[in-house]
PDB file of C-alpha atoms in Angstrom:
ATOM      1  CA  MET A 223     111.663 133.292 114.776  1.00 48.00           C
ATOM      2  CA  ALA A 224     112.266 130.435 112.327  1.00 48.00           C
ATOM      3  CA  ARG A 225     114.943 130.995 109.715  1.00 47.00           C
ATOM      4  CA  ALA A 226     113.634 131.010 106.140  1.00 48.00           C
ATOM      5  CA  ILE A 227     114.781 128.174 103.891  1.00 42.00           C
ATOM      6  CA  PRO A 228     117.085 129.587 101.207  1.00 44.00           C
ATOM      7  CA  MET A 229     116.001 129.251  97.593  1.00 45.00           C
ATOM      8  CA  LEU A 230     118.118 127.079  95.312  1.00 42.00           C
ATOM      9  CA  LYS A 231     119.489 129.345  92.589  1.00 43.00           C
ATOM     10  CA  TYR A 232     121.049 128.227  89.363  1.00 41.00           C
ATOM     11  CA  GLN A 233     122.730 130.365  86.726  1.00 40.00           C
ATOM     12  CA  VAL A 234     121.794 129.138  83.265  1.00 40.00           C
ATOM     13  CA  ARG A 235     122.538 130.383  79.774  1.00 40.00           C
ATOM     14  CA  SER A 236     119.573 131.060  77.532  1.00 41.00           C
ATOM     15  CA  SER A 237     119.598 129.247  74.224  1.00 41.00           C
ATOM     16  CA  THR A 238     118.406 132.441  72.491  1.00 42.00           C
ATOM     17  CA  SER A 239     120.533 135.061  74.200  1.00 42.00           C
ATOM     18  CA  ALA A 240     124.138 135.448  75.293  1.00 39.00           C
ATOM     19  CA  SER A 241     123.102 137.207  78.509  1.00 42.00           C
ATOM     20  CA  ARG A 242     122.721 135.249  81.732  1.00 46.00           C
ATOM     21  CA  SER A 243     119.368 134.722  83.447  1.00 51.00           C
ATOM     22  CA  SER A 244     118.407 133.170  86.778  1.00 60.00           C
ATOM     23  CA  LEU A 245     115.825 130.446  87.396  1.00 68.00           C
ATOM     24  CA  GLN A 246     114.837 129.233  90.818  1.00 69.00           C
ATOM     25  CA  VAL A 247     113.721 125.744  91.769  1.00 71.00           C
ATOM     26  CA  PRO A 248     111.425 126.005  94.814  1.00 71.00           C
ATOM     27  CA  PRO A 249     112.958 124.177  97.789  1.00 69.00           C
ATOM     28  CA  PRO A 250     110.967 121.195  99.039  1.00 63.00           C
ATOM     29  CA  PRO A 251     108.823 122.031 102.082  1.00 59.00           C
ATOM     30  CA  PHE A 252     109.969 118.848 103.766  1.00 47.00           C
ATOM     31  CA  LYS A 253     112.165 115.838 103.262  1.00 49.00           C
ATOM     32  CA  ILE A 254     110.419 112.902 101.620  1.00 47.00           C
ATOM     33  CA  PRO A 255     109.485 110.759 104.641  1.00 48.00           C
ATOM     34  CA  ALA A 256     110.807 107.250 104.997  1.00 47.00           C
ATOM     35  CA  SER A 257     108.402 104.339 104.865  1.00 44.00           C
ATOM     36  CA  PRO A 258     106.759 103.496 108.193  1.00 45.00           C
ATOM     37  CA  SER A 259     107.953 100.550 110.218  1.00 42.00           C
ATOM     38  CA  PRO A 260     106.664  97.257 108.803  1.00 40.00           C
ATOM     39  CA  SER A 261     105.437  96.073 112.188  1.00 40.00           C
ATOM     40  CA  THR A 262     103.221  99.057 112.874  1.00 40.00           C
ATOM     41  CA  SER A 263     100.574 101.023 111.059  1.00 41.00           C
ATOM     42  CA  SER A 264     101.160 104.594 109.966  1.00 40.00           C
ATOM     43  CA  SER A 265      97.720 105.778 111.003  1.00 40.00           C
ATOM     44  CA  SER A 266      94.386 104.630 112.335  1.00 38.00           C
ATOM     45  CA  ILE A 267      91.241 105.525 110.420  1.00 37.00           C
ATOM     46  CA  GLY A 268      87.807 105.751 111.947  1.00 37.00           C
ATOM     47  CA  LYS A 269      85.105 103.400 110.750  1.00 38.00           C
ATOM     48  CA  SER A 270      82.650 106.113 109.841  1.00 36.00           C
ATOM     49  CA  SER A 271      85.091 107.830 107.447  1.00 39.00           C
ATOM     50  CA  LEU A 272      85.536 104.854 105.120  1.00 41.00           C
ATOM     51  CA  SER A 273      83.347 103.840 102.221  1.00 46.00           C
ATOM     52  CA  ILE A 274      84.528 100.241 102.610  1.00 44.00           C
ATOM     53  CA  TYR A 275      81.635  99.646 104.981  1.00 43.00           C
ATOM     54  CA  ASP A 276      79.141 100.353 102.235  1.00 46.00           C
ATOM     55  CA  PRO A 277      77.160  97.133 101.603  1.00 41.00           C
ATOM     56  CA  ALA A 278      78.108  97.385  97.918  1.00 41.00           C
ATOM     57  CA  TYR A 279      81.629  96.323  98.889  1.00 40.00           C
ATOM     58  CA  LEU A 280      80.578  93.521 101.214  1.00 39.00           C
ATOM     59  CA  ARG A 281      78.679  91.264  98.849  1.00 41.00           C
ATOM     60  CA  ASP A 282      78.644  87.613  99.865  1.00 39.00           C
ATOM     61  CA  ARG A 283      79.331  86.311  96.389  1.00 36.00           C
ATOM     62  CA  SER A 284      82.653  87.221  94.817  1.00 39.00           C
ATOM     63  CA  THR A 285      83.090  87.995  91.143  1.00 40.00           C
ATOM     64  CA  SER A 286      86.862  87.697  91.270  1.00 40.00           C
ATOM     65  CA  LEU A 287      88.327  85.319  88.699  1.00 35.00           C
ATOM     66  CA  SER A 288      91.767  85.095  90.301  1.00 38.00           C
ATOM     67  CA  SER A 289      90.984  83.118  93.447  1.00 40.00           C
ATOM     68  CA  LEU A 290      93.748  80.818  94.628  1.00 41.00           C
ATOM     69  CA  SER A 291      91.632  78.820  97.033  1.00 39.00           C
ATOM     70  CA  SER A 292      93.909  75.793  96.757  1.00 40.00           C
ATOM     71  CA  ILE A 293      96.567  77.593  98.814  1.00 44.00           C
ATOM     72  CA  ASP A 294      96.191  77.189 102.548  1.00 45.00           C
ATOM     73  CA  SER A 295      97.341  80.535 103.938  1.00 41.00           C
ATOM     74  CA  SER A 296      96.623  79.414 107.477  1.00 48.00           C
ATOM     75  CA  ASP A 297      99.591  77.035 107.384  1.00 57.00           C
ATOM     76  CA  SER A 298     102.098  79.037 109.400  1.00 61.00           C
ATOM     77  CA  THR A 299     104.881  76.557 108.629  1.00 69.00           C
ATOM     78  CA  SER A 300     104.921  77.457 104.929  1.00 83.00           C
ATOM     79  CA  GLU A 301     106.718  80.503 103.558  1.00 91.00           C
ATOM     80  CA  TRP A 302     104.004  80.937 100.923  1.00 94.00           C
ATOM     81  CA  GLY A 303     100.324  81.584 101.340  1.00 95.00           C
ATOM     82  CA  ALA A 304      97.234  83.257  99.918  1.00 94.00           C
ATOM     83  CA  LEU A 305      96.344  86.863 100.628  1.00 96.00           C
ATOM     84  CA  ARG A 306      92.830  88.029  99.812  1.00 96.00           C
ATOM     85  CA  VAL A 307      92.669  91.759  99.110  1.00 97.00           C
ATOM     86  CA  HIS A 308      89.286  93.476  98.775  1.00 96.00           C
ATOM     87  CA  THR A 309      89.407  95.758  95.730  1.00 95.00           C
ATOM     88  CA  GLY A 310      85.848  97.108  95.444  1.00 93.00           C
ATOM     89  CA  ASN A 311      86.972 100.657  96.226  1.00 91.00           C
ATOM     90  CA  VAL A 312      89.237 100.741  93.162  1.00 93.00           C
ATOM     91  CA  LYS A 313      87.611  98.268  90.754  1.00 89.00           C
ATOM     92  CA  ARG A 314      83.873  98.099  91.283  1.00 88.00           C
ATOM     93  CA  ASP A 315      83.337  95.036  89.098  1.00 89.00           C
ATOM     94  CA  THR A 316      85.478  92.891  91.425  1.00 90.00           C
ATOM     95  CA  ASP A 317      85.113  92.069  95.094  1.00 93.00           C
ATOM     96  CA  TYR A 318      88.631  90.882  95.748  1.00 94.00           C
ATOM     97  CA  LYS A 319      91.867  89.559  94.304  1.00 94.00           C
ATOM     98  CA  THR A 320      93.682  86.608  95.822  1.00 95.00           C
ATOM     99  CA  LEU A 321      97.460  86.738  95.544  1.00 96.00           C
ATOM    100  CA  LYS A 322     100.037  84.038  96.119  1.00 96.00           C
ATOM    101  CA  ILE A 323     102.763  85.739  98.136  1.00 96.00           C
ATOM    102  CA  SER A 324     105.479  84.854 100.622  1.00 95.00           C
ATOM    103  CA  THR A 325     106.087  86.040 104.152  1.00 94.00           C
ATOM    104  CA  HIS A 326     108.779  88.327 102.717  1.00 95.00           C
ATOM    105  CA  THR A 327     106.443  90.087 100.258  1.00 97.00           C
ATOM    106  CA  THR A 328     105.969  93.743 101.151  1.00 97.00           C
ATOM    107  CA  VAL A 329     102.958  96.018 100.772  1.00 97.00           C
ATOM    108  CA  GLN A 330     104.723  97.849  97.945  1.00 96.00           C
ATOM    109  CA  VAL A 331     104.993  94.610  95.953  1.00 97.00           C
ATOM    110  CA  VAL A 332     101.343  93.745  96.664  1.00 97.00           C
ATOM    111  CA  VAL A 333     100.222  97.163  95.383  1.00 97.00           C
ATOM    112  CA  GLU A 334     102.251  96.740  92.194  1.00 95.00           C
ATOM    113  CA  GLN A 335     100.853  93.231  91.622  1.00 96.00           C
ATOM    114  CA  ILE A 336      97.261  94.441  91.941  1.00 96.00           C
ATOM    115  CA  LEU A 337      97.874  97.379  89.591  1.00 95.00           C
ATOM    116  CA  ASN A 338      99.356  94.950  87.064  1.00 94.00           C
ATOM    117  CA  LYS A 339      96.318  92.661  87.348  1.00 93.00           C
ATOM    118  CA  PHE A 340      94.033  95.634  86.671  1.00 93.00           C
ATOM    119  CA  LYS A 341      96.323  96.853  83.847  1.00 91.00           C
ATOM    120  CA  LEU A 342      96.893 100.141  85.670  1.00 90.00           C
ATOM    121  CA  THR A 343     100.646 100.152  85.161  1.00 85.00           C
ATOM    122  CA  CYS A 344     100.689 103.858  84.246  1.00 90.00           C
ATOM    123  CA  ARG A 345      99.244 104.895  87.610  1.00 94.00           C
ATOM    124  CA  ASP A 346     101.345 106.241  90.453  1.00 96.00           C
ATOM    125  CA  PRO A 347     101.705 103.387  93.001  1.00 95.00           C
ATOM    126  CA  ASN A 348     102.151 105.974  95.760  1.00 96.00           C
ATOM    127  CA  MET A 349      98.507 106.949  95.265  1.00 96.00           C
ATOM    128  CA  TYR A 350      97.348 103.528  96.479  1.00 97.00           C
ATOM    129  CA  GLN A 351      97.205 102.135  99.991  1.00 95.00           C
ATOM    130  CA  LEU A 352      96.719  98.774 101.641  1.00 97.00           C
ATOM    131  CA  LEU A 353      94.541  98.878 104.740  1.00 97.00           C
ATOM    132  CA  MET A 354      94.216  96.128 107.320  1.00 97.00           C
ATOM    133  CA  GLU A 355      90.959  95.763 109.200  1.00 96.00           C
ATOM    134  CA  VAL A 356      91.361  93.947 112.514  1.00 95.00           C
ATOM    135  CA  ARG A 357      88.368  92.698 114.492  1.00 93.00           C
ATOM    136  CA  THR A 358      88.535  92.159 118.237  1.00 92.00           C
ATOM    137  CA  ARG A 359      86.001  91.654 121.016  1.00 90.00           C
ATOM    138  CA  ARG A 360      85.719  93.636 124.195  1.00 91.00           C
ATOM    139  CA  ALA A 361      85.056  92.130 127.591  1.00 90.00           C
ATOM    140  CA  ASP A 362      81.316  92.695 127.125  1.00 91.00           C
ATOM    141  CA  GLY A 363      81.381  90.683 123.893  1.00 88.00           C
ATOM    142  CA  GLN A 364      80.914  93.655 121.547  1.00 92.00           C
ATOM    143  CA  GLU A 365      82.972  93.531 118.359  1.00 91.00           C
ATOM    144  CA  VAL A 366      85.427  96.344 117.650  1.00 93.00           C
ATOM    145  CA  ARG A 367      86.826  97.009 114.176  1.00 94.00           C
ATOM    146  CA  THR A 368      90.099  98.884 113.746  1.00 95.00           C
ATOM    147  CA  VAL A 369      91.383  99.914 110.315  1.00 95.00           C
ATOM    148  CA  LEU A 370      95.118 100.494 109.934  1.00 95.00           C
ATOM    149  CA  GLU A 371      97.081 101.900 107.008  1.00 95.00           C
ATOM    150  CA  LEU A 372     100.118  99.703 106.378  1.00 96.00           C
ATOM    151  CA  GLY A 373     103.527 101.088 105.494  1.00 95.00           C
ATOM    152  CA  LYS A 374     105.273 100.165 102.247  1.00 94.00           C
ATOM    153  CA  GLU A 375     107.660  97.749 103.941  1.00 96.00           C
ATOM    154  CA  ALA A 376     105.013  95.945 106.016  1.00 96.00           C
ATOM    155  CA  ARG A 377     104.572  92.229 105.271  1.00 97.00           C
ATOM    156  CA  PRO A 378     100.848  91.502 105.020  1.00 96.00           C
ATOM    157  CA  LEU A 379     101.065  87.699 105.042  1.00 95.00           C
ATOM    158  CA  GLU A 380     102.986  87.789 108.325  1.00 94.00           C
ATOM    159  CA  LEU A 381     100.429  90.206 109.765  1.00 95.00           C
ATOM    160  CA  GLN A 382      97.572  87.974 108.600  1.00 94.00           C
ATOM    161  CA  ARG A 383      99.046  84.993 110.436  1.00 93.00           C
ATOM    162  CA  CYS A 384      99.241  86.992 113.658  1.00 91.00           C
ATOM    163  CA  HIS A 385      95.436  87.010 113.920  1.00 88.00           C
ATOM    164  CA  PRO A 386      92.787  84.271 114.079  1.00 88.00           C
ATOM    165  CA  ILE A 387      91.224  83.230 110.775  1.00 85.00           C
ATOM    166  CA  HIS A 388      88.404  85.538 109.619  1.00 86.00           C
ATOM    167  CA  MET A 389      89.343  88.161 112.225  1.00 91.00           C
ATOM    168  CA  SER A 390      91.239  90.378 109.782  1.00 94.00           C
ATOM    169  CA  ARG A 391      91.047  91.427 106.150  1.00 95.00           C
ATOM    170  CA  PHE A 392      92.941  93.645 103.698  1.00 97.00           C
ATOM    171  CA  ILE A 393      91.451  96.483 101.651  1.00 97.00           C
ATOM    172  CA  PHE A 394      92.964  98.153  98.579  1.00 97.00           C
ATOM    173  CA  THR A 395      92.159 101.861  98.320  1.00 96.00           C
ATOM    174  CA  MET A 396      93.220 104.956  96.421  1.00 95.00           C
ATOM    175  CA  SER A 397      94.250 108.130  98.207  1.00 93.00           C
ATOM    176  CA  LYS A 398      92.301 111.317  97.521  1.00 90.00           C
ATOM    177  CA  ASN A 399      95.315 113.471  98.336  1.00 91.00           C
ATOM    178  CA  GLY A 400      96.826 113.733  94.862  1.00 93.00           C
ATOM    179  CA  ALA A 401      98.059 116.451  92.518  1.00 94.00           C
ATOM    180  CA  LEU A 402      97.658 116.645  88.738  1.00 95.00           C
ATOM    181  CA  VAL A 403     100.935 117.633  87.075  1.00 96.00           C
ATOM    182  CA  ARG A 404     101.789 118.189  83.417  1.00 96.00           C
ATOM    183  CA  ILE A 405     105.175 117.162  82.023  1.00 97.00           C
ATOM    184  CA  CYS A 406     106.117 118.112  78.461  1.00 96.00           C
ATOM    185  CA  ASP A 407     107.586 115.082  76.696  1.00 95.00           C
ATOM    186  CA  HIS A 408     107.956 116.221  73.073  1.00 93.00           C
ATOM    187  CA  GLU A 409     111.755 115.889  73.249  1.00 92.00           C
ATOM    188  CA  ILE A 410     111.561 112.126  73.878  1.00 91.00           C
ATOM    189  CA  SER A 411     108.275 111.505  72.044  1.00 90.00           C
ATOM    190  CA  PRO A 412     107.851 113.818  69.016  1.00 90.00           C
ATOM    191  CA  GLN A 413     104.230 112.762  68.467  1.00 91.00           C
ATOM    192  CA  SER A 414     103.256 113.958  71.959  1.00 92.00           C
ATOM    193  CA  ASN A 415     103.111 117.371  73.617  1.00 94.00           C
ATOM    194  CA  TYR A 416     102.754 116.469  77.285  1.00 95.00           C
ATOM    195  CA  LYS A 417     101.637 113.833  79.775  1.00 95.00           C
ATOM    196  CA  SER A 418      99.302 114.518  82.694  1.00 95.00           C
ATOM    197  CA  LEU A 419     100.035 112.550  85.867  1.00 96.00           C
ATOM    198  CA  LEU A 420      98.011 112.183  89.050  1.00 96.00           C
ATOM    199  CA  VAL A 421     100.723 111.847  91.678  1.00 97.00           C
ATOM    200  CA  SER A 422     101.078 111.633  95.424  1.00 96.00           C
ATOM    201  CA  PRO A 423     102.661 114.533  97.358  1.00 95.00           C
ATOM    202  CA  ASN A 424     105.471 112.089  98.212  1.00 94.00           C
ATOM    203  CA  THR A 425     106.219 111.074  94.621  1.00 97.00           C
ATOM    204  CA  THR A 426     109.721 112.120  93.613  1.00 96.00           C
ATOM    205  CA  CYS A 427     110.862 113.497  90.277  1.00 96.00           C
ATOM    206  CA  ARG A 428     112.632 110.215  89.535  1.00 95.00           C
ATOM    207  CA  GLU A 429     109.383 108.295  90.062  1.00 95.00           C
ATOM    208  CA  ALA A 430     107.586 110.793  87.812  1.00 96.00           C
ATOM    209  CA  ILE A 431     110.193 110.150  85.096  1.00 95.00           C
ATOM    210  CA  ALA A 432     109.520 106.400  85.326  1.00 93.00           C
ATOM    211  CA  LEU A 433     105.768 107.049  84.948  1.00 94.00           C
ATOM    212  CA  VAL A 434     106.262 109.213  81.850  1.00 94.00           C
ATOM    213  CA  LEU A 435     108.491 106.557  80.287  1.00 92.00           C
ATOM    214  CA  SER A 436     105.859 103.924  81.051  1.00 90.00           C
ATOM    215  CA  MET A 437     103.129 106.028  79.428  1.00 90.00           C
ATOM    216  CA  ASN A 438     105.348 106.329  76.353  1.00 87.00           C
ATOM    217  CA  ARG A 439     105.683 102.527  76.311  1.00 80.00           C
ATOM    218  CA  VAL A 440     109.315 102.766  77.338  1.00 69.00           C
ATOM    219  CA  SER A 441     109.933 100.051  79.920  1.00 56.00           C
ATOM    220  CA  PRO A 442     112.999  98.662  81.729  1.00 55.00           C
ATOM    221  CA  SER A 443     112.814  95.679  79.358  1.00 53.00           C
ATOM    222  CA  ASP A 444     113.883  98.073  76.614  1.00 55.00           C
ATOM    223  CA  ASP A 445     117.142  98.641  78.515  1.00 58.00           C
ATOM    224  CA  VAL A 446     116.029 102.169  79.390  1.00 71.00           C
ATOM    225  CA  ASP A 447     117.131 103.499  82.764  1.00 81.00           C
ATOM    226  CA  PRO A 448     115.099 106.355  84.325  1.00 86.00           C
ATOM    227  CA  ASP A 449     118.422 107.722  85.575  1.00 89.00           C
ATOM    228  CA  GLY A 450     119.224 108.482  81.946  1.00 90.00           C
ATOM    229  CA  TYR A 451     116.553 111.204  81.957  1.00 94.00           C
ATOM    230  CA  VAL A 452     116.039 114.425  83.897  1.00 95.00           C
ATOM    231  CA  LEU A 453     113.219 116.865  84.536  1.00 96.00           C
ATOM    232  CA  VAL A 454     113.981 120.451  83.577  1.00 96.00           C
ATOM    233  CA  LEU A 455     112.306 123.646  84.752  1.00 95.00           C
ATOM    234  CA  GLU A 456     112.149 125.798  81.634  1.00 94.00           C
ATOM    235  CA  GLU A 457     111.283 129.448  81.124  1.00 92.00           C
ATOM    236  CA  ASN A 458     111.698 131.430  77.883  1.00 89.00           C
ATOM    237  CA  GLY A 459     114.241 129.005  76.455  1.00 86.00           C
ATOM    238  CA  ALA A 460     116.370 128.804  79.596  1.00 88.00           C
ATOM    239  CA  GLY A 461     116.298 125.680  81.720  1.00 90.00           C
ATOM    240  CA  VAL A 462     117.567 124.297  85.004  1.00 94.00           C
ATOM    241  CA  GLU A 463     117.666 120.657  86.057  1.00 95.00           C
ATOM    242  CA  ILE A 464     115.373 119.677  88.935  1.00 96.00           C
ATOM    243  CA  PRO A 465     116.864 117.361  91.603  1.00 95.00           C
ATOM    244  CA  THR A 466     115.485 113.838  91.284  1.00 93.00           C
ATOM    245  CA  ASP A 467     114.756 113.340  94.988  1.00 94.00           C
ATOM    246  CA  VAL A 468     112.315 116.231  95.515  1.00 95.00           C
ATOM    247  CA  SER A 469     108.521 116.126  95.333  1.00 96.00           C
ATOM    248  CA  ILE A 470     107.279 116.709  91.786  1.00 96.00           C
ATOM    249  CA  ALA A 471     103.900 117.878  93.128  1.00 96.00           C
ATOM    250  CA  HIS A 472     105.546 120.609  95.221  1.00 95.00           C
ATOM    251  CA  ILE A 473     107.649 121.856  92.309  1.00 95.00           C
ATOM    252  CA  TYR A 474     104.684 121.904  89.931  1.00 95.00           C
ATOM    253  CA  THR A 475     102.378 123.804  92.281  1.00 93.00           C
ATOM    254  CA  GLN A 476     105.018 126.551  92.641  1.00 93.00           C
ATOM    255  CA  LEU A 477     105.356 127.217  88.891  1.00 94.00           C
ATOM    256  CA  GLN A 478     104.671 130.683  87.521  1.00 92.00           C
ATOM    257  CA  PRO A 479     103.694 131.447  83.893  1.00 90.00           C
ATOM    258  CA  PRO A 480     105.385 130.825  81.491  1.00 92.00           C
ATOM    259  CA  GLN A 481     107.380 128.203  83.419  1.00 95.00           C
ATOM    260  CA  LYS A 482     106.915 124.543  82.555  1.00 95.00           C
ATOM    261  CA  ILE A 483     108.466 121.168  83.312  1.00 97.00           C
ATOM    262  CA  LEU A 484     109.824 118.977  80.551  1.00 96.00           C
ATOM    263  CA  ILE A 485     111.563 115.615  80.440  1.00 96.00           C
ATOM    264  CA  ARG A 486     114.890 115.410  78.655  1.00 94.00           C
ATOM    265  CA  LYS A 487     117.326 112.618  77.888  1.00 92.00           C
ATOM    266  CA  ILE A 488     120.784 113.120  79.348  1.00 87.00           C
TER     267      ILE A 488
END
């Protein structure tokens, strides 16, 4: 019989009473997984389960205004090249975005660049994925399409150069496996009560703090470090700090009334 995971208990002093009370932060159900190996895909997705094969996303004429056609990405001797990413699943008024990247650029950087181009900087990057569709031919000449989800540390330009031209493509998608969490931010932004975030199950509390700061127009350029803030589980005036490396979605889904999560400056 498996041993139950012990609850993390913290003794805190209520701001309205001299007596001690106990709050519990639910333990994470699992350790936040590390990013998959850059040379392999994390999963294979069947063709019939993807909307990317809808003809609406395969129009011959592109409406993208950011094409970098002057860059020859097929030149394997150059460190830099062009990566075309189909974005119809996320932004329906565009077919693709073409990015100038190097062979060292990771999927995580590509995702952030696309979100910046679409002015979606307040979205959780963990909610977005980069898929690679690879086309091959069987011995009988029939074409086979395989769609792979790339890990955060994968290098798409290197992967593109491993296949013949026009035999692979990259697709930008948004995961449907998200959780809506509410974080009270009135202590750092008096004109606001809370911020609602759509986050991935793997998004940590530290990443959630960075999102809240971004939504409040507080950016790293303002010399603000997310490590200078904490998330607090509060109940009836008593509060306990939540570890920064646990899943914010897991903590939020375990809350009981009148518990709430707020962001506080250290």
